CSV table of C-alpha atoms in Angstrom, one decimal:
chain,number,residue,atom,x,y,z
A,1,UNK,CA,-59.8,-30.2,-77.7
A,2,UNK,CA,-58.5,-27.2,-76.4
A,3,UNK,CA,-57.7,-25.5,-79.3
A,4,UNK,CA,-60.3,-27.8,-81.3
A,5,UNK,CA,-62.8,-25.8,-79.5
A,6,UNK,CA,-61.0,-21.9,-79.1
A,7,UNK,CA,-61.2,-22.8,-83.4
A,8,UNK,CA,-64.7,-23.4,-83.2
A,9,UNK,CA,-65.6,-20.6,-81.3
A,10,UNK,CA,-63.6,-17.5,-82.9
A,11,UNK,CA,-65.4,-19.3,-86.2
A,12,UNK,CA,-68.5,-18.3,-84.8
A,13,UNK,CA,-67.4,-15.0,-83.2
A,14,UNK,CA,-66.5,-14.1,-87.2
A,15,UNK,CA,-69.3,-15.2,-88.3
A,16,UNK,CA,-71.2,-13.3,-85.6
A,17,UNK,CA,-69.5,-10.3,-86.3
A,18,UNK,CA,-70.3,-10.7,-90.6
A,19,UNK,CA,-73.8,-10.9,-89.8
A,20,UNK,CA,-73.3,-7.6,-87.8
A,21,UNK,CA,-71.9,-5.5,-90.6
A,22,UNK,CA,-74.5,-7.0,-92.9
A,23,UNK,CA,-77.5,-5.7,-91.6
A,24,UNK,CA,-77.4,-2.0,-93.1
A,25,UNK,CA,-77.4,-3.9,-96.1
A,26,UNK,CA,-80.4,-6.3,-95.4
A,27,UNK,CA,-80.8,-10.0,-96.9
A,28,UNK,CA,-77.1,-10.9,-99.0
A,29,UNK,CA,-74.9,-13.2,-100.3
A,30,UNK,CA,-72.5,-12.0,-97.6
A,31,UNK,CA,-75.2,-11.8,-95.2
A,32,UNK,CA,-76.2,-15.7,-96.1
A,33,UNK,CA,-72.0,-16.5,-95.5
A,34,UNK,CA,-72.8,-14.7,-92.7
A,35,UNK,CA,-74.9,-16.6,-91.0
A,36,UNK,CA,-73.7,-20.6,-92.6
A,37,UNK,CA,-69.8,-19.3,-91.2
A,38,UNK,CA,-71.5,-18.1,-87.7
A,39,UNK,CA,-74.2,-21.3,-87.1
A,40,UNK,CA,-71.4,-23.7,-88.3
A,41,UNK,CA,-69.3,-21.8,-85.2
A,42,UNK,CA,-72.0,-22.2,-82.7
A,43,UNK,CA,-72.7,-26.2,-83.5
A,44,UNK,CA,-69.3,-27.0,-83.3
A,45,UNK,CA,-69.0,-25.3,-80.2
A,46,UNK,CA,-71.7,-26.9,-78.6
A,47,UNK,CA,-70.4,-30.2,-79.9
A,48,UNK,CA,-66.8,-29.5,-78.6
A,49,UNK,CA,-67.6,-27.8,-75.2
A,50,UNK,CA,-70.4,-30.1,-74.0
A,51,UNK,CA,-72.9,-26.8,-73.3
A,52,UNK,CA,-75.3,-28.6,-72.5
A,53,UNK,CA,-73.6,-30.8,-69.6
A,54,UNK,CA,-72.6,-27.2,-68.3
A,55,UNK,CA,-75.9,-25.0,-68.7
A,56,UNK,CA,-77.5,-23.1,-66.0
A,57,UNK,CA,-81.0,-21.2,-66.4
A,58,UNK,CA,-79.8,-17.2,-65.1
A,59,UNK,CA,-82.7,-14.2,-64.7
A,60,UNK,CA,-80.7,-12.6,-68.5
A,61,UNK,CA,-82.1,-15.2,-70.1
A,62,UNK,CA,-85.8,-14.0,-69.8
A,63,UNK,CA,-85.0,-11.5,-72.8
A,64,UNK,CA,-84.7,-15.1,-74.8
A,65,UNK,CA,-87.9,-16.5,-73.4
A,66,UNK,CA,-89.7,-13.2,-75.1
A,67,UNK,CA,-88.1,-13.3,-78.4
A,68,UNK,CA,-89.5,-16.5,-78.6
A,69,UNK,CA,-92.5,-15.9,-77.8
A,70,UNK,CA,-92.1,-12.5,-79.9
A,71,UNK,CA,-92.3,-15.2,-82.8
A,72,UNK,CA,-94.7,-18.2,-81.6
A,73,UNK,CA,-97.2,-14.9,-81.5
A,74,UNK,CA,-97.1,-15.2,-85.1
A,75,UNK,CA,-97.9,-18.4,-86.0
A,76,UNK,CA,-100.4,-19.1,-83.0
A,77,UNK,CA,-102.6,-16.5,-83.8
A,78,UNK,CA,-102.7,-17.4,-87.6
A,79,UNK,CA,-104.4,-20.3,-86.3
A,80,UNK,CA,-107.1,-18.5,-85.4
A,81,UNK,CA,-107.2,-16.3,-87.9
A,82,UNK,CA,-110.3,-16.8,-90.4
A,83,UNK,CA,-108.1,-15.6,-93.4
A,84,UNK,CA,-105.8,-18.0,-95.1
A,85,UNK,CA,-102.0,-16.8,-94.5
A,86,UNK,CA,-101.5,-13.8,-97.2
A,87,UNK,CA,-98.0,-12.8,-98.8
A,88,UNK,CA,-97.9,-9.8,-95.8
A,89,UNK,CA,-98.2,-12.5,-92.2
A,90,UNK,CA,-95.7,-14.7,-94.6
A,91,UNK,CA,-93.3,-12.2,-94.6
A,92,UNK,CA,-93.8,-10.8,-91.2
A,93,UNK,CA,-93.2,-14.7,-90.0
A,94,UNK,CA,-90.1,-15.1,-91.9
A,95,UNK,CA,-88.3,-11.1,-90.6
A,96,UNK,CA,-89.3,-13.0,-87.1
A,97,UNK,CA,-87.4,-15.8,-87.7
A,98,UNK,CA,-84.4,-13.9,-85.8
A,99,UNK,CA,-86.2,-13.2,-82.9
A,100,UNK,CA,-86.6,-17.6,-82.7
A,101,UNK,CA,-82.5,-18.5,-83.5
A,102,UNK,CA,-81.3,-15.8,-81.3
A,103,UNK,CA,-83.6,-16.7,-78.8
A,104,UNK,CA,-82.3,-20.7,-79.2
A,105,UNK,CA,-78.9,-19.6,-79.0
A,106,UNK,CA,-79.3,-17.2,-76.1
A,107,UNK,CA,-81.1,-19.7,-73.7
A,108,UNK,CA,-78.4,-22.1,-74.7
A,109,UNK,CA,-75.5,-20.5,-74.3
A,110,UNK,CA,-72.4,-18.8,-76.3
A,111,UNK,CA,-68.5,-18.5,-76.5
A,112,UNK,CA,-67.6,-16.0,-74.0
A,113,UNK,CA,-64.9,-14.6,-75.7
A,114,UNK,CA,-66.8,-11.8,-77.3
A,115,UNK,CA,-65.7,-8.3,-76.9
A,116,UNK,CA,-67.4,-5.2,-76.7
A,117,UNK,CA,-64.7,-3.6,-78.6
A,118,UNK,CA,-65.0,-6.7,-81.5
A,119,UNK,CA,-68.5,-5.4,-82.1
A,120,UNK,CA,-67.8,-1.5,-81.5
A,121,UNK,CA,-65.0,-1.5,-84.2
A,122,UNK,CA,-67.6,-3.7,-86.4
A,123,UNK,CA,-69.9,-1.3,-86.8
A,124,UNK,CA,-68.6,2.0,-87.3
A,125,UNK,CA,-66.4,0.2,-90.0
A,126,UNK,CA,-69.8,-0.6,-91.5
A,127,UNK,CA,-71.3,2.5,-90.9
A,128,UNK,CA,-67.9,4.2,-92.3
A,129,UNK,CA,-68.6,2.1,-95.7
A,130,UNK,CA,-71.9,3.7,-95.9
A,131,UNK,CA,-70.7,6.7,-95.6
A,132,UNK,CA,-67.8,6.4,-98.6
A,133,UNK,CA,-70.6,4.9,-100.5
A,134,UNK,CA,-73.3,7.3,-99.7
A,135,UNK,CA,-70.7,9.6,-100.9
A,136,UNK,CA,-70.3,7.8,-104.0
A,137,UNK,CA,-73.8,7.2,-105.2
A,138,UNK,CA,-74.2,11.1,-105.0
A,139,UNK,CA,-71.4,12.5,-106.6
A,140,UNK,CA,-69.8,9.7,-109.0
A,141,UNK,CA,-73.7,8.4,-110.6
A,142,UNK,CA,-76.0,10.4,-111.9
A,143,UNK,CA,-78.6,8.9,-111.0
A,144,UNK,CA,-81.6,10.7,-109.9
A,145,UNK,CA,-79.7,14.1,-111.0
A,146,UNK,CA,-83.0,16.1,-111.2
A,147,UNK,CA,-82.8,15.8,-107.9
A,148,UNK,CA,-81.1,17.5,-104.9
A,149,UNK,CA,-79.6,17.6,-101.7
A,150,UNK,CA,-80.9,15.0,-99.0
A,151,UNK,CA,-83.6,14.2,-101.2
A,152,UNK,CA,-81.5,12.8,-104.3
A,153,UNK,CA,-79.5,10.9,-101.2
A,154,UNK,CA,-82.9,9.5,-100.3
A,155,UNK,CA,-83.6,8.4,-102.9
A,156,UNK,CA,-79.8,7.6,-102.8
A,157,UNK,CA,-79.8,5.1,-100.4
A,158,UNK,CA,-83.0,3.9,-100.4
A,159,UNK,CA,-82.2,1.8,-103.5
A,160,UNK,CA,-78.8,1.1,-103.3
A,161,UNK,CA,-78.4,0.4,-99.2
A,162,UNK,CA,-81.4,1.0,-97.0
A,163,UNK,CA,-83.7,3.5,-96.0
A,164,UNK,CA,-83.3,5.9,-93.2
A,165,UNK,CA,-84.3,4.3,-90.4
A,166,UNK,CA,-82.2,1.2,-90.6
A,167,UNK,CA,-79.0,3.1,-91.1
A,168,UNK,CA,-79.8,5.5,-88.3
A,169,UNK,CA,-80.4,3.3,-86.1
A,170,UNK,CA,-77.6,1.2,-86.8
A,171,UNK,CA,-75.2,4.2,-86.8
A,172,UNK,CA,-76.7,6.2,-83.6
A,173,UNK,CA,-76.4,1.8,-82.2
A,174,UNK,CA,-72.6,2.0,-83.4
A,175,UNK,CA,-72.3,5.6,-81.1
A,176,UNK,CA,-73.9,4.4,-77.9
A,177,UNK,CA,-71.3,1.3,-78.4
A,178,UNK,CA,-68.2,3.7,-78.9
A,179,UNK,CA,-69.1,6.4,-76.2
A,180,UNK,CA,-69.2,2.6,-73.9
A,181,UNK,CA,-65.5,1.8,-75.1
A,182,UNK,CA,-64.4,5.1,-75.2
A,183,UNK,CA,-63.2,5.3,-70.8
A,184,UNK,CA,-61.8,1.0,-71.1
A,185,UNK,CA,-59.4,2.4,-74.1
A,186,UNK,CA,-55.7,3.0,-72.2
A,187,UNK,CA,-53.4,4.4,-75.0
A,188,UNK,CA,-54.3,8.5,-76.2
A,189,UNK,CA,-54.5,7.2,-79.6
A,190,UNK,CA,-56.4,4.5,-78.8
A,191,UNK,CA,-59.3,7.2,-78.0
A,192,UNK,CA,-58.2,10.0,-80.9
A,193,UNK,CA,-59.3,7.2,-83.5
A,194,UNK,CA,-62.5,5.8,-82.2
A,195,UNK,CA,-63.5,9.5,-82.0
A,196,UNK,CA,-62.8,10.3,-85.5
A,197,UNK,CA,-64.4,7.2,-86.8
A,198,UNK,CA,-67.6,8.2,-84.8
A,199,UNK,CA,-67.2,11.5,-86.1
A,200,UNK,CA,-67.2,10.4,-89.4
A,201,UNK,CA,-70.0,7.9,-88.4
A,202,UNK,CA,-72.4,9.9,-87.5
A,203,UNK,CA,-71.9,11.7,-91.0
A,204,UNK,CA,-74.1,9.0,-91.9
A,205,UNK,CA,-77.7,11.0,-90.0
A,206,UNK,CA,-76.4,14.0,-91.2
A,207,UNK,CA,-76.1,13.5,-94.5
A,208,UNK,CA,-80.1,11.5,-93.9
A,209,UNK,CA,-83.6,13.8,-93.8
A,210,UNK,CA,-84.6,11.0,-90.5
A,211,UNK,CA,-85.5,13.0,-87.7
A,212,UNK,CA,-85.9,10.2,-85.2
A,213,UNK,CA,-82.1,9.8,-86.5
A,214,UNK,CA,-81.1,13.0,-85.6
A,215,UNK,CA,-82.7,13.4,-82.5
A,216,UNK,CA,-81.6,10.3,-81.2
A,217,UNK,CA,-78.6,10.8,-82.1
A,218,UNK,CA,-78.5,14.1,-80.4
A,219,UNK,CA,-79.7,12.6,-77.4
A,220,UNK,CA,-76.8,10.1,-77.6
A,221,UNK,CA,-73.9,12.5,-78.5
A,222,UNK,CA,-75.6,14.7,-76.0
A,223,UNK,CA,-75.3,12.0,-72.6
A,224,UNK,CA,-72.8,10.3,-73.9
A,225,UNK,CA,-70.4,13.5,-73.9
A,226,UNK,CA,-72.1,14.7,-70.9
A,227,UNK,CA,-71.4,11.3,-68.9
A,228,UNK,CA,-67.6,11.5,-69.7
A,229,UNK,CA,-66.8,15.2,-68.5
A,230,UNK,CA,-68.5,14.3,-65.7
A,231,UNK,CA,-66.9,12.1,-65.0
A,232,UNK,CA,-63.7,14.0,-64.6
A,233,UNK,CA,-64.9,17.0,-63.2
A,234,UNK,CA,-69.9,17.3,-62.3
A,235,UNK,CA,-69.1,21.3,-63.2
A,236,UNK,CA,-68.1,21.0,-66.2
A,237,UNK,CA,-70.1,17.9,-67.4
A,238,UNK,CA,-73.1,20.0,-66.1
A,239,UNK,CA,-71.9,22.9,-68.5
A,240,UNK,CA,-71.7,21.5,-70.8
A,241,UNK,CA,-74.8,19.2,-70.5
A,242,UNK,CA,-76.9,22.9,-71.1
A,243,UNK,CA,-74.8,24.0,-74.3
A,244,UNK,CA,-75.4,20.7,-75.8
A,245,UNK,CA,-79.0,20.7,-74.9
A,246,UNK,CA,-79.5,24.3,-76.4
A,247,UNK,CA,-77.3,23.1,-79.7
A,248,UNK,CA,-79.5,20.1,-80.0
A,249,UNK,CA,-83.0,22.4,-79.6
A,250,UNK,CA,-81.3,24.6,-82.7
A,251,UNK,CA,-80.1,21.7,-84.5
A,252,UNK,CA,-84.0,20.3,-84.5
A,253,UNK,CA,-84.9,23.3,-85.6
A,254,UNK,CA,-82.9,23.8,-88.5
A,255,UNK,CA,-83.9,20.7,-89.8
A,256,UNK,CA,-86.8,21.3,-92.9
A,257,UNK,CA,-89.4,18.2,-91.7
A,258,UNK,CA,-89.6,20.1,-88.0
A,259,UNK,CA,-90.8,23.1,-88.9
A,260,UNK,CA,-94.3,23.9,-87.3
A,261,UNK,CA,-95.7,23.5,-90.3
A,262,UNK,CA,-94.9,20.5,-91.0
A,263,UNK,CA,-95.8,18.6,-88.2
A,264,UNK,CA,-99.0,20.5,-88.6
A,265,UNK,CA,-99.8,17.9,-91.1
A,266,UNK,CA,-97.7,15.1,-90.0
A,267,UNK,CA,-99.9,12.4,-91.8
A,268,UNK,CA,-98.1,10.0,-88.8
A,269,UNK,CA,-101.0,11.3,-86.2
A,270,UNK,CA,-103.8,10.3,-88.9
A,271,UNK,CA,-102.4,6.4,-89.0
A,272,UNK,CA,-102.1,5.9,-85.4
A,273,UNK,CA,-105.8,7.9,-84.7
A,274,UNK,CA,-107.4,5.5,-87.3
A,275,UNK,CA,-104.9,2.9,-85.7
A,276,UNK,CA,-106.5,3.0,-82.5
A,277,UNK,CA,-110.1,3.6,-83.9
A,278,UNK,CA,-110.0,-0.5,-85.7
A,279,UNK,CA,-107.6,-1.5,-82.5
A,280,UNK,CA,-110.5,-0.4,-80.2
A,281,UNK,CA,-112.9,-2.8,-82.5
A,282,UNK,CA,-111.1,-5.7,-81.0
A,283,UNK,CA,-108.9,-4.7,-78.5
A,284,UNK,CA,-107.7,-8.1,-76.8
A,285,UNK,CA,-107.1,-11.0,-79.9
A,286,UNK,CA,-106.8,-8.6,-82.1
A,287,UNK,CA,-107.0,-9.2,-86.0
A,288,UNK,CA,-104.2,-11.8,-87.6
A,289,UNK,CA,-101.5,-10.6,-89.5
A,290,UNK,CA,-103.4,-11.6,-92.7
A,291,UNK,CA,-106.5,-10.1,-91.9
A,292,UNK,CA,-104.8,-7.2,-90.6
A,293,UNK,CA,-103.1,-7.0,-94.3
A,294,UNK,CA,-106.6,-6.7,-95.9
A,295,UNK,CA,-108.9,-4.8,-93.9
A,296,UNK,CA,-106.4,-2.2,-92.1
A,297,UNK,CA,-105.9,-1.1,-95.9
A,298,UNK,CA,-109.1,-1.6,-97.4
A,299,UNK,CA,-110.7,0.5,-94.8
A,300,UNK,CA,-108.6,3.2,-95.1
A,301,UNK,CA,-109.9,3.9,-98.2
A,302,UNK,CA,-113.4,4.4,-96.3
A,303,UNK,CA,-111.9,6.4,-93.3
A,304,UNK,CA,-112.1,9.9,-93.9
A,305,UNK,CA,-109.8,11.2,-91.7
A,306,UNK,CA,-107.1,8.3,-92.9
A,307,UNK,CA,-108.4,9.0,-96.8
A,308,UNK,CA,-107.7,13.1,-96.1
A,309,UNK,CA,-104.4,13.1,-94.2
A,310,UNK,CA,-102.9,10.1,-95.4
A,311,UNK,CA,-104.2,8.2,-98.9
A,312,UNK,CA,-104.4,11.3,-100.6
A,313,UNK,CA,-101.0,13.2,-99.9
A,314,UNK,CA,-99.1,10.1,-99.3
A,315,UNK,CA,-100.0,6.8,-101.3
A,316,UNK,CA,-100.8,9.5,-104.4
A,317,UNK,CA,-99.0,12.1,-103.5
A,318,UNK,CA,-95.9,9.8,-103.3
A,319,UNK,CA,-95.3,8.2,-107.1
A,320,UNK,CA,-92.8,5.2,-105.6
A,321,UNK,CA,-95.7,4.6,-102.8
A,322,UNK,CA,-98.6,5.0,-105.6
A,323,UNK,CA,-96.9,2.1,-107.6
A,324,UNK,CA,-97.2,-0.1,-104.7
A,325,UNK,CA,-101.0,-0.1,-104.4
A,326,UNK,CA,-102.8,-1.0,-101.5
A,327,UNK,CA,-100.0,-3.1,-99.3
A,328,UNK,CA,-99.3,-3.0,-95.6
A,329,UNK,CA,-95.5,-2.1,-96.6
A,330,UNK,CA,-96.9,2.0,-97.2
A,331,UNK,CA,-100.1,1.3,-95.2
A,332,UNK,CA,-98.6,0.4,-91.8
A,333,UNK,CA,-99.5,1.9,-88.3
A,334,UNK,CA,-95.9,3.2,-88.1
A,335,UNK,CA,-96.1,2.1,-84.5
A,336,UNK,CA,-94.4,-1.2,-83.1
A,337,UNK,CA,-96.8,-1.0,-80.8
A,338,UNK,CA,-99.9,-0.4,-82.5
A,339,UNK,CA,-98.5,-2.9,-85.5
A,340,UNK,CA,-98.7,-5.8,-82.8
A,341,UNK,CA,-102.0,-5.4,-81.2
A,342,UNK,CA,-104.2,-4.9,-83.9
A,343,UNK,CA,-102.4,-7.9,-85.0
A,344,UNK,CA,-102.3,-10.3,-81.9
A,345,UNK,CA,-104.0,-8.4,-78.9
A,346,UNK,CA,-102.9,-7.1,-76.2
A,347,UNK,CA,-100.4,-10.2,-75.9
A,348,UNK,CA,-98.6,-8.5,-78.3
A,349,UNK,CA,-98.3,-5.3,-76.8
A,350,UNK,CA,-97.2,-6.9,-73.5
A,351,UNK,CA,-94.8,-8.5,-75.3
A,352,UNK,CA,-93.2,-5.9,-76.8
A,353,UNK,CA,-92.9,-4.4,-73.4
A,354,UNK,CA,-91.1,-7.2,-71.9
A,355,UNK,CA,-88.5,-7.0,-74.8
A,356,UNK,CA,-87.6,-3.7,-73.1
A,357,UNK,CA,-88.1,-5.0,-69.7
A,358,UNK,CA,-86.3,-7.7,-70.0
A,359,UNK,CA,-83.4,-6.4,-71.9
A,360,UNK,CA,-82.9,-3.7,-69.2
A,361,UNK,CA,-81.8,-6.7,-66.7
A,362,UNK,CA,-79.5,-7.8,-69.4
A,363,UNK,CA,-75.9,-7.8,-66.5
A,364,UNK,CA,-73.8,-5.0,-68.2
A,365,UNK,CA,-71.7,-3.1,-65.7
A,366,UNK,CA,-70.8,0.3,-65.6
A,367,UNK,CA,-72.1,0.6,-69.7
A,368,UNK,CA,-75.4,0.3,-67.8
A,369,UNK,CA,-76.5,3.8,-69.0
A,370,UNK,CA,-75.3,3.0,-72.7
A,371,UNK,CA,-77.5,0.0,-72.3
A,372,UNK,CA,-80.3,2.2,-71.2
A,373,UNK,CA,-79.4,5.0,-74.3
A,374,UNK,CA,-79.9,1.6,-76.6
A,375,UNK,CA,-83.0,0.7,-75.6
A,376,UNK,CA,-84.4,4.6,-75.9
A,377,UNK,CA,-82.9,4.1,-79.0
A,378,UNK,CA,-84.9,1.5,-80.1
A,379,UNK,CA,-88.2,2.8,-78.2
A,380,UNK,CA,-88.7,5.9,-79.9
A,381,UNK,CA,-87.7,3.6,-83.5
A,382,UNK,CA,-91.1,1.6,-82.0
A,383,UNK,CA,-92.9,4.6,-82.1
A,384,UNK,CA,-92.4,5.5,-85.2
A,385,UNK,CA,-92.1,2.7,-87.6
A,386,UNK,CA,-93.3,-1.3,-86.8
A,387,UNK,CA,-91.1,-4.1,-86.5
A,388,UNK,CA,-90.6,-5.4,-90.1
A,389,UNK,CA,-89.4,-3.9,-92.7
A,390,UNK,CA,-87.7,-0.5,-90.9
A,391,UNK,CA,-87.4,-2.7,-87.6
A,392,UNK,CA,-85.8,-5.6,-88.5
A,393,UNK,CA,-86.0,-8.0,-85.5
A,394,UNK,CA,-83.1,-9.0,-87.1
A,395,UNK,CA,-81.2,-5.7,-85.3
A,396,UNK,CA,-82.6,-5.7,-82.6
A,397,UNK,CA,-82.3,-9.4,-81.9
A,398,UNK,CA,-79.0,-9.5,-82.8
A,399,UNK,CA,-77.6,-6.8,-80.5
A,400,UNK,CA,-79.2,-7.4,-77.3
A,401,UNK,CA,-78.0,-10.7,-78.3
A,402,UNK,CA,-74.2,-8.5,-78.5
A,403,UNK,CA,-74.6,-6.7,-75.2
A,404,UNK,CA,-75.4,-9.9,-73.6
A,405,UNK,CA,-72.6,-11.8,-74.6
A,406,UNK,CA,-70.2,-9.4,-74.1
A,407,UNK,CA,-71.3,-8.6,-70.5
A,408,UNK,CA,-72.2,-12.1,-69.2
A,409,UNK,CA,-69.6,-15.4,-69.1
A,410,UNK,CA,-70.6,-18.5,-69.8
A,411,UNK,CA,-69.4,-21.3,-68.3
A,412,UNK,CA,-67.0,-23.8,-69.6
A,413,UNK,CA,-66.6,-27.5,-69.5
């Protein structure tokens, strides 16, 4: 029985790592297979381990309660929405299902055989695959050949892999896990191999035009290197922190989209202002996802500031956006907190805040700094993208689940 239980646990672990590796490329045949493997292994584990007999509540499981609540607020709010369910509502409910699934699995309990370095190796391998894929797309194909540099690369990975927001957050998380794993390695060759993999994986962000991704990665690399050096010599650590800070500022200043001229006309500021004005009309209960998907878009064209600062330069100025028409895929608040506030009211903002609070409650031992770094990466993404297309509930839920599994031992029958 014990051997069979171990086999079931390893099936669920393999499926779990397969799902983690598939996230950058989105829903595909590979991810479907990964989900089936993970779910099959988990169900068999529950049965053979008789997990219901040893179930125990711990404060670290509050994060799963919040995940389930984040999912539940969508159908509950829709019950009071005067607008019938729209395609945008269904798409949001579909991607939020991951909060429900991971929340239930997390509450019930899962195998304790998973290790942090399993997840680290998987994510770094997936990041390196993305880097090679990007190189092939850029040098091995003639598509978008009328464009050059980061513009062409952006079009290529948007079409064949994913948006820079998804890719950068994934790689940044891989870097965080790399730093968290580094100290536990005993052999020098292991540390060299891990360092090389991290440097190469970082290349995905350098060939991206994402500002938040680059800014976040510079924070991660600076904190990670400083932390490792400070643990050996505090003076070297402090000196390194100063040097890395200066280098980071110079690097960010050199990015084309970080210029003063670009920020002076930043369209996100316009969208945020418009979103706040809309939210102030219904601050308590929001509009509902269905009503919002129609009203947010329509009123954007009658709001003078929104039209002049976002519709004309972005929607009409970028051909891909113009082709999509008046949809929430392009007309959205560019902020997860504002999105939830608009859609479900103040409860949405509270639940999203609680996700960060309960995420910080996950036991992480010596890796607490790196768990907080991961939450910082999530927060920065939440400030510039709504939960959904470019800020996946799947990624949020699975990575918090990974942190929990790798630091909390489940009791065995």
